[in-house]
Structures are given as structure tokens and as C-alpha cells.
Tab-separated table of C-alpha atoms and ligand atoms in Angstrom:
chain	number	residue	atom	x	y	z
V	1	UNK	CA	27.454	-35.429	37.771
V	2	UNK	CA	24.899	-37.436	37.875
V	3	UNK	CA	25.533	-41.391	37.702
V	4	UNK	CA	22.996	-43.896	36.644
V	5	UNK	CA	23.263	-46.753	39.133
V	6	UNK	CA	22.536	-50.010	38.334
V	7	UNK	CA	23.137	-53.238	40.540
V	8	UNK	CA	26.342	-53.912	38.587
V	9	UNK	CA	27.473	-50.591	39.139
V	10	UNK	CA	26.509	-51.184	42.444
V	11	UNK	CA	28.579	-54.322	42.723
V	12	UNK	CA	31.212	-52.571	41.483
V	13	UNK	CA	31.749	-50.335	43.854
V	14	UNK	CA	31.265	-52.200	46.778
V	15	UNK	CA	34.087	-54.107	45.346
V	16	UNK	CA	36.105	-51.664	44.489
V	17	UNK	CA	35.632	-50.266	47.720
V	18	UNK	CA	36.536	-53.292	50.078
V	19	UNK	CA	39.800	-53.619	48.004
V	20	UNK	CA	40.482	-50.453	49.374
V	21	UNK	CA	39.304	-51.012	52.921
V	22	UNK	CA	42.293	-53.604	52.646
V	23	UNK	CA	44.451	-50.215	52.532
V	24	UNK	CA	43.385	-48.100	55.452
V	25	UNK	CA	42.770	-48.048	58.784
V	26	UNK	CA	39.848	-45.176	58.726
V	27	UNK	CA	37.110	-44.487	56.662
V	28	UNK	CA	36.021	-41.001	56.770
V	29	UNK	CA	31.906	-41.054	55.581
V	30	UNK	CA	30.717	-37.845	54.236
V	31	UNK	CA	27.329	-36.701	53.726
V	32	UNK	CA	25.264	-34.103	53.277
V	33	UNK	CA	24.689	-31.607	56.304
V	34	UNK	CA	21.993	-30.747	54.891
V	35	UNK	CA	20.013	-33.994	54.586
V	36	UNK	CA	22.517	-36.405	56.900
V	37	UNK	CA	20.259	-39.370	56.175
V	38	UNK	CA	19.018	-39.194	52.894
V	39	UNK	CA	22.877	-38.378	51.613
V	40	UNK	CA	23.950	-42.130	53.380
V	41	UNK	CA	24.629	-44.825	51.117
V	42	UNK	CA	21.551	-47.500	52.706
V	43	UNK	CA	24.573	-50.364	53.306
V	44	UNK	CA	27.413	-48.484	54.439
V	45	UNK	CA	27.573	-50.860	57.762
V	46	UNK	CA	27.381	-53.826	56.148
V	47	UNK	CA	30.216	-52.183	53.478
V	48	UNK	CA	32.278	-50.798	55.696
V	49	UNK	CA	32.639	-54.543	57.767
V	50	UNK	CA	33.148	-52.367	61.034
V	51	UNK	CA	36.814	-50.310	59.541
V	52	UNK	CA	36.366	-47.579	62.390
V	53	UNK	CA	34.968	-44.638	61.059
V	54	UNK	CA	34.811	-40.834	61.323
V	55	UNK	CA	31.195	-39.252	60.099
V	56	UNK	CA	31.716	-36.058	58.504
V	57	UNK	CA	28.928	-33.559	57.783
V	58	UNK	CA	30.023	-31.525	54.962
V	59	UNK	CA	28.494	-28.139	53.585
V	60	UNK	CA	27.531	-27.223	56.520
V	61	UNK	CA	27.607	-23.855	55.272
V	62	UNK	CA	25.163	-24.091	53.731
V	63	UNK	CA	22.379	-26.302	56.507
V	64	UNK	CA	20.839	-24.781	59.606
V	65	UNK	CA	23.331	-24.910	62.609
V	66	UNK	CA	21.122	-25.606	65.358
V	67	UNK	CA	19.586	-29.250	63.305
V	68	UNK	CA	23.162	-29.752	62.576
V	69	UNK	CA	24.068	-29.761	65.994
V	70	UNK	CA	21.292	-32.337	66.847
V	71	UNK	CA	22.649	-34.338	64.122
V	72	UNK	CA	26.226	-34.804	65.648
V	73	UNK	CA	24.509	-35.272	68.331
V	74	UNK	CA	22.537	-37.994	67.426
V	75	UNK	CA	25.744	-39.898	65.493
V	76	UNK	CA	27.514	-39.549	68.550
V	77	UNK	CA	24.849	-41.346	70.276
V	78	UNK	CA	25.246	-44.255	67.941
V	79	UNK	CA	28.120	-44.469	69.025
V	80	UNK	CA	30.068	-42.962	66.165
V	81	UNK	CA	32.962	-39.948	66.261
V	82	UNK	CA	30.979	-37.105	63.777
V	83	UNK	CA	31.775	-33.497	62.768
V	84	UNK	CA	30.863	-30.618	60.814
V	85	UNK	CA	33.088	-28.977	57.980
V	86	UNK	CA	32.807	-26.923	55.199
V	87	UNK	CA	35.309	-28.257	52.717
V	88	UNK	CA	34.835	-25.294	50.179
V	89	UNK	CA	36.430	-22.884	52.256
V	90	UNK	CA	38.316	-25.665	54.883
V	91	UNK	CA	36.562	-24.455	58.004
V	92	UNK	CA	36.968	-27.720	60.291
V	93	UNK	CA	39.155	-29.887	58.225
V	94	UNK	CA	41.912	-29.670	60.512
V	95	UNK	CA	40.047	-31.486	62.656
V	96	UNK	CA	39.579	-34.552	60.204
V	97	UNK	CA	43.546	-35.673	61.187
V	98	UNK	CA	43.111	-35.578	64.705
V	99	UNK	CA	39.964	-37.361	65.036
V	100	UNK	CA	41.303	-40.195	62.628
V	101	UNK	CA	44.055	-40.868	65.005
V	102	UNK	CA	41.789	-41.045	67.876
V	103	UNK	CA	40.351	-43.557	66.246
V	104	UNK	CA	43.376	-45.411	66.190
V	105	UNK	CA	44.454	-44.655	69.860
V	106	UNK	CA	43.920	-47.903	71.427
V	107	UNK	CA	46.192	-49.303	68.234
V	108	UNK	CA	48.588	-46.708	68.838
V	109	UNK	CA	49.064	-46.703	72.853
V	110	UNK	CA	49.478	-51.084	72.183
V	111	UNK	CA	52.398	-50.360	69.653
V	112	UNK	CA	53.875	-48.053	71.727
V	113	UNK	CA	53.953	-50.165	74.544
V	114	UNK	CA	55.836	-52.637	72.596
V	115	UNK	CA	58.437	-49.849	71.176
V	116	UNK	CA	57.163	-49.649	67.854
V	117	UNK	CA	56.530	-46.384	66.002
V	118	UNK	CA	53.573	-45.516	64.875
V	119	UNK	CA	53.116	-44.470	61.029
V	120	UNK	CA	50.312	-42.165	60.218
V	121	UNK	CA	46.842	-42.948	60.137
V	122	UNK	CA	45.493	-44.359	56.912
V	123	UNK	CA	42.110	-42.844	55.614
V	124	UNK	CA	39.392	-43.551	52.732
V	125	UNK	CA	36.596	-41.320	51.938
V	126	UNK	CA	33.636	-42.404	50.926
V	127	UNK	CA	30.178	-40.928	50.031
V	128	UNK	CA	27.360	-40.953	47.160
V	129	UNK	CA	27.935	-38.544	44.398
V	130	UNK	CA	28.506	-34.462	45.129
V	131	UNK	CA	28.684	-34.546	49.212
V	132	UNK	CA	31.826	-32.896	48.108
V	133	UNK	CA	34.747	-35.805	48.170
V	134	UNK	CA	36.985	-34.126	45.514
V	135	UNK	CA	36.639	-31.164	47.226
V	136	UNK	CA	37.725	-32.344	50.769
V	137	UNK	CA	40.409	-34.207	49.335
V	138	UNK	CA	42.222	-31.111	47.404
V	139	UNK	CA	41.361	-29.184	50.752
V	140	UNK	CA	43.041	-31.691	53.115
V	141	UNK	CA	45.852	-32.493	50.575
V	142	UNK	CA	46.401	-28.425	49.967
V	143	UNK	CA	46.433	-28.513	45.738
V	144	UNK	CA	44.128	-29.941	42.962
V	145	UNK	CA	44.149	-34.069	43.658
V	146	UNK	CA	41.141	-35.780	42.233
V	147	UNK	CA	39.397	-34.955	39.469
V	148	UNK	CA	36.051	-33.759	40.173
V	149	UNK	CA	33.605	-36.502	38.575
V	150	UNK	CA	35.090	-39.356	39.274
V	151	UNK	CA	33.485	-42.584	38.440
V	152	UNK	CA	33.157	-46.119	40.075
V	153	UNK	CA	34.634	-48.206	37.744
V	154	UNK	CA	37.125	-45.992	36.283
V	155	UNK	CA	40.682	-47.749	37.883
V	156	UNK	CA	44.235	-45.726	38.605
V	157	UNK	CA	47.173	-46.336	40.538
V	158	UNK	CA	46.411	-45.530	44.393
V	159	UNK	CA	47.973	-42.767	45.578
V	160	UNK	CA	48.710	-41.605	49.022
V	161	UNK	CA	48.241	-37.757	50.079
V	162	UNK	CA	50.186	-36.444	53.222
V	163	UNK	CA	47.761	-34.855	55.142
V	164	UNK	CA	50.230	-33.364	58.178
V	165	UNK	CA	52.157	-35.735	59.810
V	166	UNK	CA	49.634	-37.721	61.382
V	167	UNK	CA	47.463	-38.670	58.231
V	168	UNK	CA	47.846	-40.515	54.967
V	169	UNK	CA	44.577	-40.403	52.743
V	170	UNK	CA	43.907	-42.053	49.305
V	171	UNK	CA	43.735	-39.968	46.264
V	172	UNK	CA	40.546	-41.921	45.201
V	173	UNK	CA	37.437	-41.484	47.185
V	174	UNK	CA	34.931	-44.403	47.369
V	175	UNK	CA	31.815	-43.235	45.319
V	176	UNK	CA	28.626	-45.368	46.873
V	177	UNK	CA	24.972	-45.311	45.918
V	178	UNK	CA	22.302	-43.221	47.774
V	179	UNK	CA	18.784	-44.692	48.866
V	180	UNK	CA	17.074	-45.082	45.902
V	181	UNK	CA	13.826	-46.972	46.953
V	182	UNK	CA	12.220	-44.028	49.218
V	183	UNK	CA	10.989	-41.177	47.064
V	184	UNK	CA	11.692	-38.456	49.559
V	185	UNK	CA	14.874	-39.608	49.743
V	186	UNK	CA	15.185	-38.601	46.240
V	187	UNK	CA	13.114	-35.371	46.334
V	188	UNK	CA	16.042	-34.366	49.219
V	189	UNK	CA	18.416	-34.852	47.224
V	190	UNK	CA	17.274	-33.223	44.005
V	191	UNK	CA	15.930	-30.245	46.021
V	192	UNK	CA	20.106	-30.215	47.248
V	193	UNK	CA	21.000	-30.497	43.145
V	194	UNK	CA	22.613	-33.654	44.447
V	195	UNK	CA	20.846	-35.695	41.643
V	196	UNK	CA	19.128	-34.343	38.591
V	197	UNK	CA	15.839	-32.635	38.675
V	198	UNK	CA	14.922	-34.657	35.393
V	199	UNK	CA	14.583	-38.515	36.524
V	200	UNK	CA	12.082	-36.546	39.297
V	201	UNK	CA	8.752	-33.936	38.443
V	202	UNK	CA	10.090	-30.507	39.260
V	203	UNK	CA	6.652	-29.883	40.240
V	204	UNK	CA	6.611	-32.496	42.798
V	205	UNK	CA	10.412	-31.287	44.069
V	206	UNK	CA	8.901	-28.205	44.409
V	207	UNK	CA	6.003	-29.361	46.199
V	208	UNK	CA	7.845	-31.367	48.455
V	209	UNK	CA	9.819	-28.902	49.309
V	210	UNK	CA	7.597	-26.074	49.755
V	211	UNK	CA	5.855	-28.236	52.113
V	212	UNK	CA	8.829	-28.473	54.112
V	213	UNK	CA	10.231	-25.462	53.829
V	214	UNK	CA	7.591	-23.154	54.571
V	215	UNK	CA	6.771	-25.275	57.817
V	216	UNK	CA	10.051	-24.946	59.086
V	217	UNK	CA	12.019	-22.305	57.503
V	218	UNK	CA	9.130	-19.550	56.388
V	219	UNK	CA	10.615	-16.001	57.247
V	220	UNK	CA	13.128	-16.277	54.315
V	221	UNK	CA	9.967	-17.403	52.412
V	222	UNK	CA	7.761	-14.757	53.282
V	223	UNK	CA	10.274	-12.134	52.692
V	224	UNK	CA	11.729	-12.963	49.452
V	225	UNK	CA	8.582	-13.517	47.603
V	226	UNK	CA	5.833	-10.901	49.447
V	227	UNK	CA	4.075	-13.817	50.784
V	228	UNK	CA	0.961	-13.373	53.478
V	229	UNK	CA	0.298	-16.258	55.211
V	230	UNK	CA	1.830	-19.613	56.278
V	231	UNK	CA	-0.046	-22.116	55.944
V	232	UNK	CA	-2.026	-23.656	58.987
V	233	UNK	CA	-2.469	-26.967	57.641
V	234	UNK	CA	0.623	-28.310	56.407
V	235	UNK	CA	-0.745	-31.660	55.000
V	236	UNK	CA	-3.407	-29.704	52.702
V	237	UNK	CA	-2.129	-29.648	49.833
V	238	UNK	CA	-4.142	-26.621	48.359
V	239	UNK	CA	-2.423	-24.657	50.933
V	240	UNK	CA	1.145	-25.578	49.727
V	241	UNK	CA	-0.044	-25.077	45.940
V	242	UNK	CA	-1.333	-21.506	47.006
V	243	UNK	CA	2.672	-20.696	47.978
V	244	UNK	CA	3.249	-22.160	44.855
V	245	UNK	CA	1.039	-20.202	42.988
V	246	UNK	CA	1.773	-17.007	44.886
V	247	UNK	CA	5.836	-17.200	43.907
V	248	UNK	CA	5.111	-18.189	40.699
V	249	UNK	CA	3.193	-14.758	40.436
V	250	UNK	CA	5.597	-12.909	42.023
V	251	UNK	CA	8.056	-14.332	39.648
V	252	UNK	CA	5.870	-13.321	36.546
V	253	UNK	CA	5.172	-17.218	35.795
V	254	UNK	CA	1.666	-16.159	34.121
V	255	UNK	CA	-0.250	-17.851	30.985
V	256	UNK	CA	-3.581	-17.008	29.318
V	257	UNK	CA	-6.126	-16.640	31.260
V	258	UNK	CA	-4.213	-15.392	34.637
V	259	UNK	CA	-2.960	-18.863	35.310
V	260	UNK	CA	0.277	-19.314	37.253
V	261	UNK	CA	2.685	-21.732	34.871
V	262	UNK	CA	3.482	-24.045	38.516
V	263	UNK	CA	6.243	-25.683	36.304
V	264	UNK	CA	7.918	-22.669	35.173
V	265	UNK	CA	7.804	-21.264	39.309
V	266	UNK	CA	8.997	-24.988	40.256
V	267	UNK	CA	11.676	-24.646	38.443
V	268	UNK	CA	12.961	-20.766	39.257
V	269	UNK	CA	11.971	-21.502	42.617
V	270	UNK	CA	14.587	-24.349	42.789
V	271	UNK	CA	17.388	-22.434	40.796
V	272	UNK	CA	16.893	-19.912	44.117
V	273	UNK	CA	16.993	-22.445	46.662
V	274	UNK	CA	20.298	-23.957	45.252
V	275	UNK	CA	21.452	-20.768	45.145
V	276	UNK	CA	21.406	-20.565	48.875
V	277	UNK	CA	18.667	-17.233	48.147
V	278	UNK	CA	16.239	-18.433	51.064
V	279	UNK	CA	18.766	-18.765	53.692
V	280	UNK	CA	20.156	-22.118	55.287
V	281	UNK	CA	17.986	-25.028	55.710
V	282	UNK	CA	18.329	-28.981	56.599
V	283	UNK	CA	15.867	-30.569	54.922
V	284	UNK	CA	15.683	-33.460	57.698
V	285	UNK	CA	15.778	-33.747	61.387
V	286	UNK	CA	17.067	-36.521	64.035
V	287	UNK	CA	14.618	-36.115	66.584
O	1	LIG	P1	32.213	-35.510	45.077
O	1	LIG	O1	33.628	-35.597	44.544
O	1	LIG	O2	31.632	-35.942	46.080
O	1	LIG	O3	30.829	-36.042	43.375
O	1	LIG	O4	31.392	-33.664	45.032
O	1	LIG	P2	32.203	-32.288	44.801
O	1	LIG	O5	33.950	-32.795	45.096
O	1	LIG	O6	32.717	-32.768	43.081
O	1	LIG	O7	31.680	-31.499	44.851
O	1	LIG	C1	30.074	-30.854	44.488
O	1	LIG	C2	29.718	-29.799	44.679
O	1	LIG	O8	29.372	-29.299	45.734
O	1	LIG	C3	30.884	-28.838	43.952
O	1	LIG	O9	30.405	-27.833	43.181
O	1	LIG	C4	31.554	-27.987	45.326
O	1	LIG	O10	32.363	-27.064	45.258
O	1	LIG	C5	30.244	-28.212	46.353
O	1	LIG	N1	30.886	-28.439	47.721
O	1	LIG	C6	32.219	-29.168	48.235
O	1	LIG	N2	32.046	-29.229	49.487
O	1	LIG	C7	30.827	-27.906	49.817
O	1	LIG	C8	30.772	-27.157	51.351
O	1	LIG	O11	31.180	-27.572	51.973
O	1	LIG	N3	29.989	-26.187	51.173
O	1	LIG	C9	29.130	-25.942	49.913
O	1	LIG	N4	28.466	-24.521	49.593
O	1	LIG	N5	29.475	-26.689	48.441
O	1	LIG	C10	30.810	-27.149	48.376
O	1	LIG	P3	29.868	-27.562	41.871
O	1	LIG	O12	28.710	-26.566	41.416
O	1	LIG	O13	29.426	-28.710	41.225
O	1	LIG	O14	31.214	-27.229	41.249
O	1	LIG	P4	31.956	-25.424	41.509
O	1	LIG	O15	30.824	-24.842	41.290
O	1	LIG	O16	32.292	-25.841	42.768
O	1	LIG	O17	33.200	-25.928	40.482
């Protein structure tokens, strides 16, 4: 799904989330474990107005596990609770209601001390398009609730979904926009398929991806495309283009004169990358 985020849409999305904040106790901020910063909204702290928050790194099945652990430590050092899940299979999601309750611990203790029986913790899932909000809502609910492709501006009656006895979740997520101003963020989002590649140049996206991935995840590249030598100077564009040409030759993207069709090779590479054929990878590290 691609949403064209114009300033008016952003204001509307922000207002919709802030309306929902009045109804809930905790926010579940969903990010993509392969790009935990680039898949965040640039104004998230301001928008959430200090609501207790759990950061959930989704699609951890596709990300580099060692780097995911670093990201979780990073968010914890920033004072947030953070976990990794795979909303597609449901791996790790049982922790979510427990941690949501943990975020409300002090309030719950105060209520118990006053003899009040605390109600279930009310939560809202927020995140940019494609991070898996609908998938997670459906998993937590144990049935199909949210229509994938939910759009900002479409309002309907809010419903609460019971998640065990401890948590209630709003059935529609809060949709936020990514940080467009930084072109590298755009490349990372495009590499994972979170934004449509037509917005950016396909060769530029592939170049960006090859440059990063052959540096940190050389082995699956070497194996899949029969590559010989890992580039030595990753800042040298010629070395990166040479890898792209080798991939193109391997996939038969040859035009007249024996030249490699880089555009075609880039398209094939992106498809294979998104289909998980090049293994698990993370496109940015915290340290
Ligand atoms: P959104 O509401 O935040 O926009 O995201 P949505 O749930 O629609 O998920 C976007 C895509 O990400 C979907 O794939 C979904 O299956 C996939 N996805 C969500 N969570 C995970 C996860 O933890 N791991 C993996 N590997 N994929 C995940 P799609 O191709 O758009 O749809 P479909 O093929 O699943 O129908």
C-alpha cells in the first residue's frame, strides 16, 4: 500500500491519533526490525505526548538477529520497553499484554492500594504503512479484524478487542508517515518494499542496497550470484557497479554489445531481496 502523504494528510493523521490517545493507556509503537529508525515517524515523541510506550520490532524473522538485539538494548537505554516479534506467525506477541501491564504498574498499584479493581490496560498500535499493524492486530485478536490497507481519513466506530483478560486494543491502528526528507530513509524503505520503488530510481535503490549489503552480508550475495571478490573500497562507486553488473550477467540481463542492463538487473535484485532469497539482513545498526 502506498499513501501519498501531503501536509494535510499528516495533520489529519496526527489529529486522529491524538483523538485516540484520549481513550488509551499505552501506545504500542510498531517498527520494522530491519530498519528500526527509518521506519519510525520523525515526530513520534511529540505526537504521543508522553503516553507510556512499548516499542515492538516487527518482522524480526527477516532481520539480522544480532543487530535486532542491539536495537532492543538501544531502545532500552533510551528508557523504552522494547521487544521483537514476528506478527506473521505470532512469535513473541504473548509478551505484549504483559509488557503493556508493566508500563501501567505504578498506576495499577495505586489503584489496588485504594481498593479499586484495575480495568484491562487499553492500548493503541501505531506505525507507518506496511510495518505490520493490521497483521499484529489480527494476531492479537486471534481473528481477522482490521482491513489491511486501512487509510487515514477513513473513520468508523472504534471497537475494543479483548486480548486475554489484561489488555484491550483499539481495532484500528494509528497510521503515521515516515521520514521522507532523508533520501537514505527512502532507499531503506524502498529496499524492503515499504514504499513503491517508482517514487525513487530503481538503480539508485539497488546501488544503495548493494553498497550496504555486500559490506555487511557478503556471503549470501557471493553464493547466490556466484560473485568472486568482495569489494575492498565500499565508497568507490565503480566497485559497487561492478557487483551489480556481475549480478546482471548472472541473471542474463545483457543488451546489445554485451553491456549489462543495470535497470533490469536492479529490478531482479530487489525482487530477490524482498522475497528473502538473500537471507536475513538489517539495513541500519544503532552503534
Ligand atoms: P500495515 O497494517 O502496517 O500497513 O501492514 P500489514 O499488516 O498490512 O503488513 C504489511 C505486509 O507485511 C504484509 O505482507 C504482511 O503479511 C507482512 N508482515 C507483517 N508482519 C510480518 C512479520 O512479522 N514477518 C513477515 N515476514 N511479514 C510480515 P503483504 O505481502 O503486503 O501481504 P500478504 O502477502 O501477507 O497478504
